[in-house]
mmCIF file of C-alpha atoms and ligand atoms in Angstrom:
data_model
loop_
_atom_site.group_PDB
_atom_site.id
_atom_site.type_symbol
_atom_site.label_atom_id
_atom_site.label_comp_id
_atom_site.label_asym_id
_atom_site.label_seq_id
_atom_site.Cartn_x
_atom_site.Cartn_y
_atom_site.Cartn_z
ATOM 1 C CA MET A 462 -39.008 -25.980 -9.983
ATOM 2 C CA SER A 463 -41.888 -28.314 -9.209
ATOM 3 C CA GLY A 464 -44.834 -26.705 -10.991
ATOM 4 C CA PHE A 465 -46.525 -25.332 -7.853
ATOM 5 C CA SER A 466 -46.578 -21.526 -7.998
ATOM 6 C CA ILE A 467 -46.471 -19.279 -4.949
ATOM 7 C CA SER A 468 -49.674 -17.619 -6.161
ATOM 8 C CA TRP A 469 -51.562 -20.957 -6.342
ATOM 9 C CA LEU A 470 -50.314 -22.042 -2.913
ATOM 10 C CA ASP A 471 -51.360 -18.638 -1.494
ATOM 11 C CA LEU A 472 -54.759 -18.881 -3.167
ATOM 12 C CA ARG A 473 -55.554 -22.244 -1.581
ATOM 13 C CA GLU A 474 -54.078 -21.585 1.859
ATOM 14 C CA GLY A 475 -57.183 -19.992 3.427
ATOM 15 C CA ALA A 476 -59.404 -22.876 2.309
ATOM 16 C CA ASP A 477 -56.740 -25.345 3.461
ATOM 17 C CA PHE A 478 -56.570 -23.797 6.936
ATOM 18 C CA THR A 479 -60.354 -23.751 7.311
ATOM 19 C CA ALA A 480 -60.573 -27.359 6.102
ATOM 20 C CA ARG A 481 -57.715 -28.717 8.214
ATOM 21 C CA ASP A 482 -59.096 -30.825 11.065
ATOM 22 C CA LYS A 483 -58.225 -28.855 14.216
ATOM 23 C CA THR A 484 -58.672 -31.834 16.561
ATOM 24 C CA LEU A 485 -55.924 -33.843 14.852
ATOM 25 C CA ALA A 486 -53.645 -30.817 14.515
ATOM 26 C CA THR A 487 -54.092 -30.037 18.220
ATOM 27 C CA GLN A 488 -53.464 -33.700 19.137
ATOM 28 C CA ALA A 489 -50.220 -33.525 17.165
ATOM 29 C CA LEU A 490 -49.153 -30.466 19.163
ATOM 30 C CA GLU A 491 -50.242 -32.038 22.443
ATOM 31 C CA TRP A 492 -48.172 -35.090 21.596
ATOM 32 C CA LEU A 493 -45.183 -32.741 21.244
ATOM 33 C CA GLY A 494 -46.032 -31.165 24.588
ATOM 34 C CA GLN A 495 -47.140 -28.081 22.677
ATOM 35 C CA THR A 496 -50.244 -26.468 24.031
ATOM 36 C CA ASN A 497 -50.688 -22.804 24.752
ATOM 37 C CA ASP A 498 -50.053 -23.288 28.486
ATOM 38 C CA HIS A 499 -47.204 -25.795 28.260
ATOM 39 C CA ILE A 500 -44.320 -25.428 25.852
ATOM 40 C CA SER A 501 -41.421 -27.848 25.426
ATOM 41 C CA PRO A 502 -38.419 -26.575 23.495
ATOM 42 C CA ASP A 503 -36.385 -28.209 20.779
ATOM 43 C CA ARG A 504 -39.062 -30.170 19.022
ATOM 44 C CA ILE A 505 -38.290 -30.950 15.403
ATOM 45 C CA ILE A 506 -40.965 -31.090 12.723
ATOM 46 C CA VAL A 507 -39.790 -32.209 9.293
ATOM 47 C CA ASP A 508 -42.303 -30.863 6.766
ATOM 48 C CA LEU A 509 -42.048 -32.742 3.465
ATOM 49 C CA GLY A 510 -43.053 -30.868 0.302
ATOM 50 C CA ALA A 511 -43.204 -27.788 2.507
ATOM 51 C CA GLY A 512 -43.797 -25.231 -0.249
ATOM 52 C CA THR A 513 -43.800 -21.725 1.263
ATOM 53 C CA GLY A 514 -44.502 -23.043 4.782
ATOM 54 C CA SER A 515 -48.253 -23.614 4.918
ATOM 55 C CA THR A 516 -47.983 -26.320 7.609
ATOM 56 C CA LEU A 517 -45.701 -24.084 9.673
ATOM 57 C CA ARG A 518 -48.245 -21.251 9.500
ATOM 58 C CA ALA A 519 -51.217 -23.500 10.271
ATOM 59 C CA LEU A 520 -49.622 -25.180 13.292
ATOM 60 C CA THR A 521 -48.223 -21.872 14.563
ATOM 61 C CA LYS A 522 -51.751 -20.407 14.475
ATOM 62 C CA LEU A 523 -52.883 -23.395 16.516
ATOM 63 C CA GLY A 524 -50.227 -22.848 19.183
ATOM 64 C CA ALA A 525 -46.965 -24.403 17.941
ATOM 65 C CA ASN A 526 -43.971 -22.639 19.437
ATOM 66 C CA ASN A 527 -40.255 -23.277 19.859
ATOM 67 C CA ILE A 528 -40.254 -25.718 16.978
ATOM 68 C CA VAL A 529 -37.278 -26.378 14.767
ATOM 69 C CA TRP A 530 -38.923 -26.450 11.345
ATOM 70 C CA ARG A 531 -37.011 -28.593 8.889
ATOM 71 C CA LEU A 532 -38.586 -27.713 5.555
ATOM 72 C CA VAL A 533 -37.897 -30.011 2.601
ATOM 73 C CA ASP A 534 -38.884 -29.218 -0.964
ATOM 74 C CA LEU A 535 -37.519 -29.706 -4.468
ATOM 75 C CA ASP A 536 -38.378 -26.130 -5.396
ATOM 76 C CA GLY A 537 -35.769 -23.659 -4.116
ATOM 77 C CA LYS A 538 -37.985 -20.646 -4.891
ATOM 78 C CA LEU A 539 -40.712 -21.915 -2.561
ATOM 79 C CA LEU A 540 -38.196 -22.544 0.216
ATOM 80 C CA ASP A 541 -36.708 -19.057 -0.275
ATOM 81 C CA GLU A 542 -40.213 -17.642 0.118
ATOM 82 C CA ALA A 543 -40.736 -19.635 3.335
ATOM 83 C CA LEU A 544 -37.467 -18.239 4.701
ATOM 84 C CA ARG A 545 -38.358 -14.708 3.580
ATOM 85 C CA ARG A 546 -41.700 -14.951 5.394
ATOM 86 C CA HIS A 547 -40.586 -16.699 8.589
ATOM 87 C CA GLY A 548 -36.784 -16.877 8.796
ATOM 88 C CA LYS A 549 -36.603 -14.074 11.353
ATOM 89 C CA GLN A 550 -39.282 -15.438 13.737
ATOM 90 C CA CYS A 551 -38.887 -19.204 13.442
ATOM 91 C CA LEU A 552 -36.019 -21.648 13.560
ATOM 92 C CA ILE A 553 -35.974 -22.961 10.007
ATOM 93 C CA GLU A 554 -33.640 -25.479 8.437
ATOM 94 C CA ASP A 555 -34.337 -25.534 4.707
ATOM 95 C CA TYR A 556 -33.402 -28.495 2.534
ATOM 96 C CA GLN A 557 -33.764 -28.370 -1.224
ATOM 97 C CA ALA A 558 -34.043 -32.069 -1.936
ATOM 98 C CA ASP A 559 -35.915 -34.606 -4.020
ATOM 99 C CA LEU A 560 -38.174 -36.539 -1.659
ATOM 100 C CA THR A 561 -37.888 -39.657 -3.787
ATOM 101 C CA ILE A 562 -34.278 -40.078 -2.650
ATOM 102 C CA THR A 563 -35.669 -41.261 0.676
ATOM 103 C CA GLU A 564 -32.370 -42.559 2.023
ATOM 104 C CA GLU A 565 -31.010 -38.990 2.001
ATOM 105 C CA LEU A 566 -33.985 -37.258 3.622
ATOM 106 C CA PRO A 567 -33.007 -35.297 6.747
ATOM 107 C CA LEU A 568 -35.193 -37.173 9.219
ATOM 108 C CA THR A 569 -32.731 -37.542 12.100
ATOM 109 C CA GLY A 570 -34.223 -36.527 15.432
ATOM 110 C CA ALA A 571 -37.645 -35.728 13.951
ATOM 111 C CA HIS A 572 -40.520 -35.713 16.444
ATOM 112 C CA ILE A 573 -43.114 -35.307 13.695
ATOM 113 C CA ILE A 574 -42.928 -35.916 9.961
ATOM 114 C CA SER A 575 -45.603 -33.674 8.467
ATOM 115 C CA ALA A 576 -46.880 -33.041 4.965
ATOM 116 C CA SER A 577 -49.817 -31.072 3.580
ATOM 117 C CA ALA A 578 -51.319 -31.793 0.179
ATOM 118 C CA LEU A 579 -48.436 -34.071 -0.694
ATOM 119 C CA PHE A 580 -49.147 -37.777 -0.271
ATOM 120 C CA ASP A 581 -51.884 -37.900 -2.922
ATOM 121 C CA LEU A 582 -49.116 -37.096 -5.437
ATOM 122 C CA ALA A 583 -47.017 -39.965 -4.113
ATOM 123 C CA SER A 584 -46.708 -43.672 -4.900
ATOM 124 C CA THR A 585 -46.766 -46.838 -2.794
ATOM 125 C CA THR A 586 -43.004 -47.203 -3.403
ATOM 126 C CA PHE A 587 -42.317 -43.744 -1.932
ATOM 127 C CA ILE A 588 -44.593 -44.259 1.073
ATOM 128 C CA ASP A 589 -43.110 -47.696 1.820
ATOM 129 C CA ALA A 590 -39.542 -46.363 1.623
ATOM 130 C CA LEU A 591 -40.338 -43.279 3.723
ATOM 131 C CA ILE A 592 -42.190 -45.128 6.468
ATOM 132 C CA ASN A 593 -39.424 -47.730 6.604
ATOM 133 C CA ARG A 594 -36.996 -44.942 7.457
ATOM 134 C CA ILE A 595 -39.102 -43.583 10.319
ATOM 135 C CA ASP A 596 -38.594 -44.761 13.867
ATOM 136 C CA ALA A 597 -42.089 -45.927 14.843
ATOM 137 C CA ARG A 598 -41.234 -45.627 18.548
ATOM 138 C CA LYS A 599 -40.366 -41.936 18.416
ATOM 139 C CA THR A 600 -41.703 -40.141 15.364
ATOM 140 C CA ALA A 601 -45.314 -39.189 14.701
ATOM 141 C CA VAL A 602 -46.711 -38.682 11.197
ATOM 142 C CA TYR A 603 -49.151 -35.881 10.398
ATOM 143 C CA ALA A 604 -50.447 -35.906 6.811
ATOM 144 C CA ALA A 605 -53.095 -33.287 6.057
ATOM 145 C CA LEU A 606 -55.299 -32.348 3.128
ATOM 146 C CA ASN A 607 -54.994 -35.354 0.851
ATOM 147 C CA TYR A 608 -57.686 -35.484 -1.839
ATOM 148 C CA ASP A 609 -60.244 -38.287 -1.387
ATOM 149 C CA GLY A 610 -61.728 -38.441 -4.905
ATOM 150 C CA THR A 611 -65.060 -36.747 -4.094
ATOM 151 C CA THR A 612 -66.252 -33.460 -5.581
ATOM 152 C CA THR A 613 -69.771 -32.030 -5.460
ATOM 153 C CA TRP A 614 -70.785 -28.940 -7.425
ATOM 154 C CA PHE A 615 -73.779 -26.669 -7.023
ATOM 155 C CA PRO A 616 -75.495 -25.941 -9.321
ATOM 156 C CA ALA A 617 -75.051 -29.382 -10.868
ATOM 157 C CA HIS A 618 -74.145 -29.949 -14.541
ATOM 158 C CA SER A 619 -74.837 -33.146 -16.513
ATOM 159 C CA LEU A 620 -71.089 -33.581 -17.228
ATOM 160 C CA ASP A 621 -69.961 -33.318 -13.569
ATOM 161 C CA GLU A 622 -69.746 -37.088 -13.068
ATOM 162 C CA LYS A 623 -67.894 -37.727 -16.322
ATOM 163 C CA VAL A 624 -65.408 -34.936 -15.580
ATOM 164 C CA LEU A 625 -64.851 -36.191 -12.028
ATOM 165 C CA ALA A 626 -64.222 -39.766 -13.229
ATOM 166 C CA ALA A 627 -61.673 -38.438 -15.738
ATOM 167 C CA PHE A 628 -60.053 -36.172 -13.135
ATOM 168 C CA ASN A 629 -59.729 -39.033 -10.664
ATOM 169 C CA GLN A 630 -58.058 -41.130 -13.357
ATOM 170 C CA ASP A 631 -55.637 -38.260 -13.984
ATOM 171 C CA GLN A 632 -54.867 -38.174 -10.261
ATOM 172 C CA LEU A 633 -53.138 -41.549 -10.688
ATOM 173 C CA ARG A 634 -50.631 -40.152 -13.200
ATOM 174 C CA ASP A 635 -46.969 -40.181 -12.177
ATOM 175 C CA LYS A 636 -46.114 -36.853 -10.485
ATOM 176 C CA GLY A 637 -42.451 -37.730 -10.037
ATOM 177 C CA PHE A 638 -42.889 -40.457 -7.394
ATOM 178 C CA GLY A 639 -44.061 -43.290 -9.676
ATOM 179 C CA PRO A 640 -47.778 -44.071 -10.297
ATOM 180 C CA ALA A 641 -49.644 -41.775 -7.897
ATOM 181 C CA LEU A 642 -51.981 -43.130 -5.217
ATOM 182 C CA GLY A 643 -54.297 -40.134 -5.614
ATOM 183 C CA PRO A 644 -57.516 -40.651 -3.603
ATOM 184 C CA GLN A 645 -56.229 -43.997 -2.228
ATOM 185 C CA CYS A 646 -53.291 -42.443 -0.424
ATOM 186 C CA THR A 647 -54.874 -42.008 3.011
ATOM 187 C CA ASP A 648 -56.073 -45.644 3.111
ATOM 188 C CA TYR A 649 -52.653 -46.797 2.020
ATOM 189 C CA LEU A 650 -50.806 -44.625 4.560
ATOM 190 C CA GLN A 651 -53.114 -45.813 7.328
ATOM 191 C CA GLN A 652 -52.492 -49.465 6.464
ATOM 192 C CA VAL A 653 -48.699 -49.072 6.285
ATOM 193 C CA LEU A 654 -48.543 -47.074 9.528
ATOM 194 C CA GLU A 655 -50.802 -49.485 11.432
ATOM 195 C CA ASN A 656 -48.658 -52.401 10.241
ATOM 196 C CA LYS A 657 -45.702 -50.593 11.796
ATOM 197 C CA GLY A 658 -47.507 -50.339 15.124
ATOM 198 C CA TYR A 659 -48.814 -46.773 14.948
ATOM 199 C CA SER A 660 -52.111 -45.651 16.396
ATOM 200 C CA VAL A 661 -53.747 -43.901 13.440
ATOM 201 C CA SER A 662 -56.621 -41.366 13.442
ATOM 202 C CA ILE A 663 -58.292 -39.989 10.354
ATOM 203 C CA LYS A 664 -60.646 -37.019 9.994
ATOM 204 C CA ALA A 665 -62.341 -35.453 7.000
ATOM 205 C CA SER A 666 -61.019 -32.050 5.916
ATOM 206 C CA PRO A 667 -63.100 -30.981 2.909
ATOM 207 C CA TRP A 668 -62.735 -27.716 1.057
ATOM 208 C CA GLU A 669 -66.055 -25.850 1.136
ATOM 209 C CA LEU A 670 -65.707 -23.246 -1.590
ATOM 210 C CA GLY A 671 -68.270 -20.478 -1.981
ATOM 211 C CA ALA A 672 -68.508 -16.886 -3.181
ATOM 212 C CA LYS A 673 -65.439 -15.647 -1.285
ATOM 213 C CA ASP A 674 -63.314 -18.342 -2.951
ATOM 214 C CA GLU A 675 -64.192 -17.336 -6.504
ATOM 215 C CA ALA A 676 -60.564 -16.823 -7.586
ATOM 216 C CA MET A 677 -59.481 -20.200 -6.217
ATOM 217 C CA THR A 678 -62.525 -21.989 -7.648
ATOM 218 C CA SER A 679 -61.869 -20.465 -11.080
ATOM 219 C CA GLU A 680 -58.234 -21.641 -11.007
ATOM 220 C CA LEU A 681 -59.399 -25.058 -9.931
ATOM 221 C CA ILE A 682 -61.945 -25.301 -12.744
ATOM 222 C CA SER A 683 -59.321 -24.346 -15.324
ATOM 223 C CA GLY A 684 -56.898 -26.867 -13.815
ATOM 224 C CA ILE A 685 -59.480 -29.671 -13.882
ATOM 225 C CA ALA A 686 -60.502 -28.827 -17.465
ATOM 226 C CA GLY A 687 -56.838 -28.900 -18.522
ATOM 227 C CA ALA A 688 -56.217 -32.211 -16.761
ATOM 228 C CA VAL A 689 -59.171 -34.003 -18.385
ATOM 229 C CA SER A 690 -58.885 -32.477 -21.864
ATOM 230 C CA GLU A 691 -56.997 -35.410 -23.387
ATOM 231 C CA GLY A 692 -56.943 -39.142 -22.947
ATOM 232 C CA TYR A 693 -59.999 -39.704 -20.773
ATOM 233 C CA GLY A 694 -62.802 -39.924 -23.343
ATOM 234 C CA LEU A 695 -64.206 -36.384 -23.079
ATOM 235 C CA THR A 696 -64.607 -34.441 -26.322
ATOM 236 C CA PRO A 697 -63.141 -30.903 -26.526
ATOM 237 C CA GLN A 698 -66.741 -29.595 -26.796
ATOM 238 C CA GLU A 699 -67.740 -31.375 -23.580
ATOM 239 C CA VAL A 700 -64.717 -30.011 -21.722
ATOM 240 C CA ASP A 701 -65.466 -26.474 -23.004
ATOM 241 C CA GLU A 702 -69.152 -26.694 -22.125
ATOM 242 C CA TRP A 703 -68.377 -27.901 -18.610
ATOM 243 C CA LYS A 704 -65.649 -25.317 -18.088
ATOM 244 C CA HIS A 705 -67.801 -22.385 -19.268
ATOM 245 C CA PHE A 706 -70.757 -23.438 -17.114
ATOM 246 C CA ARG A 707 -68.541 -23.894 -14.060
ATOM 247 C CA LEU A 708 -66.711 -20.578 -14.521
ATOM 248 C CA ALA A 709 -70.049 -18.808 -14.950
ATOM 249 C CA HIS A 710 -71.067 -20.126 -11.495
ATOM 250 C CA ALA A 711 -67.714 -19.730 -9.726
ATOM 251 C CA ALA A 712 -69.041 -16.700 -7.830
ATOM 252 C CA ASP A 713 -72.617 -17.761 -7.057
ATOM 253 C CA GLY A 714 -72.155 -21.546 -6.813
ATOM 254 C CA HIS A 715 -70.636 -23.867 -4.244
ATOM 255 C CA CYS A 716 -68.183 -26.711 -4.364
ATOM 256 C CA THR A 717 -67.183 -29.376 -1.834
ATOM 257 C CA ILE A 718 -63.933 -31.229 -2.433
ATOM 258 C CA GLY A 719 -63.132 -34.058 -0.061
ATOM 259 C CA HIS A 720 -59.817 -34.472 1.733
ATOM 260 C CA TRP A 721 -58.552 -36.507 4.673
ATOM 261 C CA ASP A 722 -56.194 -35.577 7.485
ATOM 262 C CA LEU A 723 -54.258 -38.354 9.203
ATOM 263 C CA LEU A 724 -52.341 -38.422 12.472
ATOM 264 C CA ALA A 725 -50.257 -41.460 13.401
ATOM 265 C CA LEU A 726 -48.840 -41.560 16.901
ATOM 266 C CA PRO A 727 -46.263 -44.069 18.106
ATOM 267 C CA GLY A 728 -48.373 -46.905 19.542
HETATM 268 C C1 SAM B 30 -49.431 -29.303 -3.464
HETATM 269 S S1 SAM B 30 -47.909 -28.589 -3.028
HETATM 270 C C2 SAM B 30 -48.122 -28.416 -1.264
HETATM 271 C C3 SAM B 30 -47.182 -27.418 -0.645
HETATM 272 C C4 SAM B 30 -47.405 -27.153 0.834
HETATM 273 N N1 SAM B 30 -47.258 -28.365 1.620
HETATM 274 C C5 SAM B 30 -48.765 -26.540 1.050
HETATM 275 O O1 SAM B 30 -49.633 -27.209 1.642
HETATM 276 O O2 SAM B 30 -48.963 -25.390 0.631
HETATM 277 C C6 SAM B 30 -46.773 -29.947 -3.151
HETATM 278 C C7 SAM B 30 -45.359 -29.576 -2.768
HETATM 279 O O3 SAM B 30 -44.531 -30.733 -2.923
HETATM 280 C C8 SAM B 30 -43.319 -30.351 -3.533
HETATM 281 N N2 SAM B 30 -42.798 -31.523 -4.268
HETATM 282 C C9 SAM B 30 -43.401 -32.204 -5.270
HETATM 283 N N3 SAM B 30 -42.628 -33.222 -5.684
HETATM 284 C C10 SAM B 30 -41.499 -33.181 -4.906
HETATM 285 C C11 SAM B 30 -40.317 -33.974 -4.842
HETATM 286 N N4 SAM B 30 -40.121 -35.027 -5.649
HETATM 287 N N5 SAM B 30 -39.377 -33.636 -3.939
HETATM 288 C C12 SAM B 30 -39.560 -32.574 -3.104
HETATM 289 N N6 SAM B 30 -40.658 -31.797 -3.114
HETATM 290 C C13 SAM B 30 -41.611 -32.099 -4.015
HETATM 291 C C14 SAM B 30 -43.698 -29.210 -4.462
HETATM 292 O O4 SAM B 30 -42.583 -28.394 -4.792
HETATM 293 C C15 SAM B 30 -44.744 -28.480 -3.629
HETATM 294 O O5 SAM B 30 -44.170 -27.504 -2.810
#
């Protein structure tokens, strides 16, 4: 178990797909020789922290076909769900493994290493070890939907800035990989990949959450309030006030949460 529930991953998937930068995703498929009018077989995508298969679904919607999907996750229940949903239509190899044991990751033959909403949980040590294992002449890296530290709420509340500063501090907490990079992860990945000779492109992929996302926004607000409730200088009254105001506007308000997508192609 990793702490990411199927229901939360399902709740965010629509916003994730809308936010995902389609130009980079399509470039990744083109690099594989995967467009709707030209399909090359036997391409391997290793999706790290795959969850229930969100990257598989997103890239399949955008034209991916004949891919061997090697899904890696610590949480066996999420992998079982991915297999239940797609095992009969897609070639899936599922690996229940701890990503931090990088030397044992099943990367052999990978054309793309992908990950969605993963690297902001990770540390410099993990990224260094992972990228050192990847063959920079043959394997592309596609890292989508990593939080960039920006959040804008409408209507505004006087505690928004204080809560965001606390939340961004919490993003640096160890999530099992060592001290997390949080909002710095895309910059760090870009630097490490460019040093290895990759050609790196980055595009913004913000969540734009409005009325139709009320359930997701409400979960998010509760999650943020929980994360900042201790250790970051907010009083319990401030956290409560902010949470109640935000929940009261989850249906009629709007929220923009910044993310980055990154595609690194062998140079
Ligand atoms: C935010 S979720 C994203 C899941 C999926 N990529 C998506 O976009 O829906 C992070 C995923 O990373 C997995 N994960 C976290 N730490 C891990 C670790 N040390 N080893 C393997 N998987 C891990 C979790 O189980 C979870 O599925």
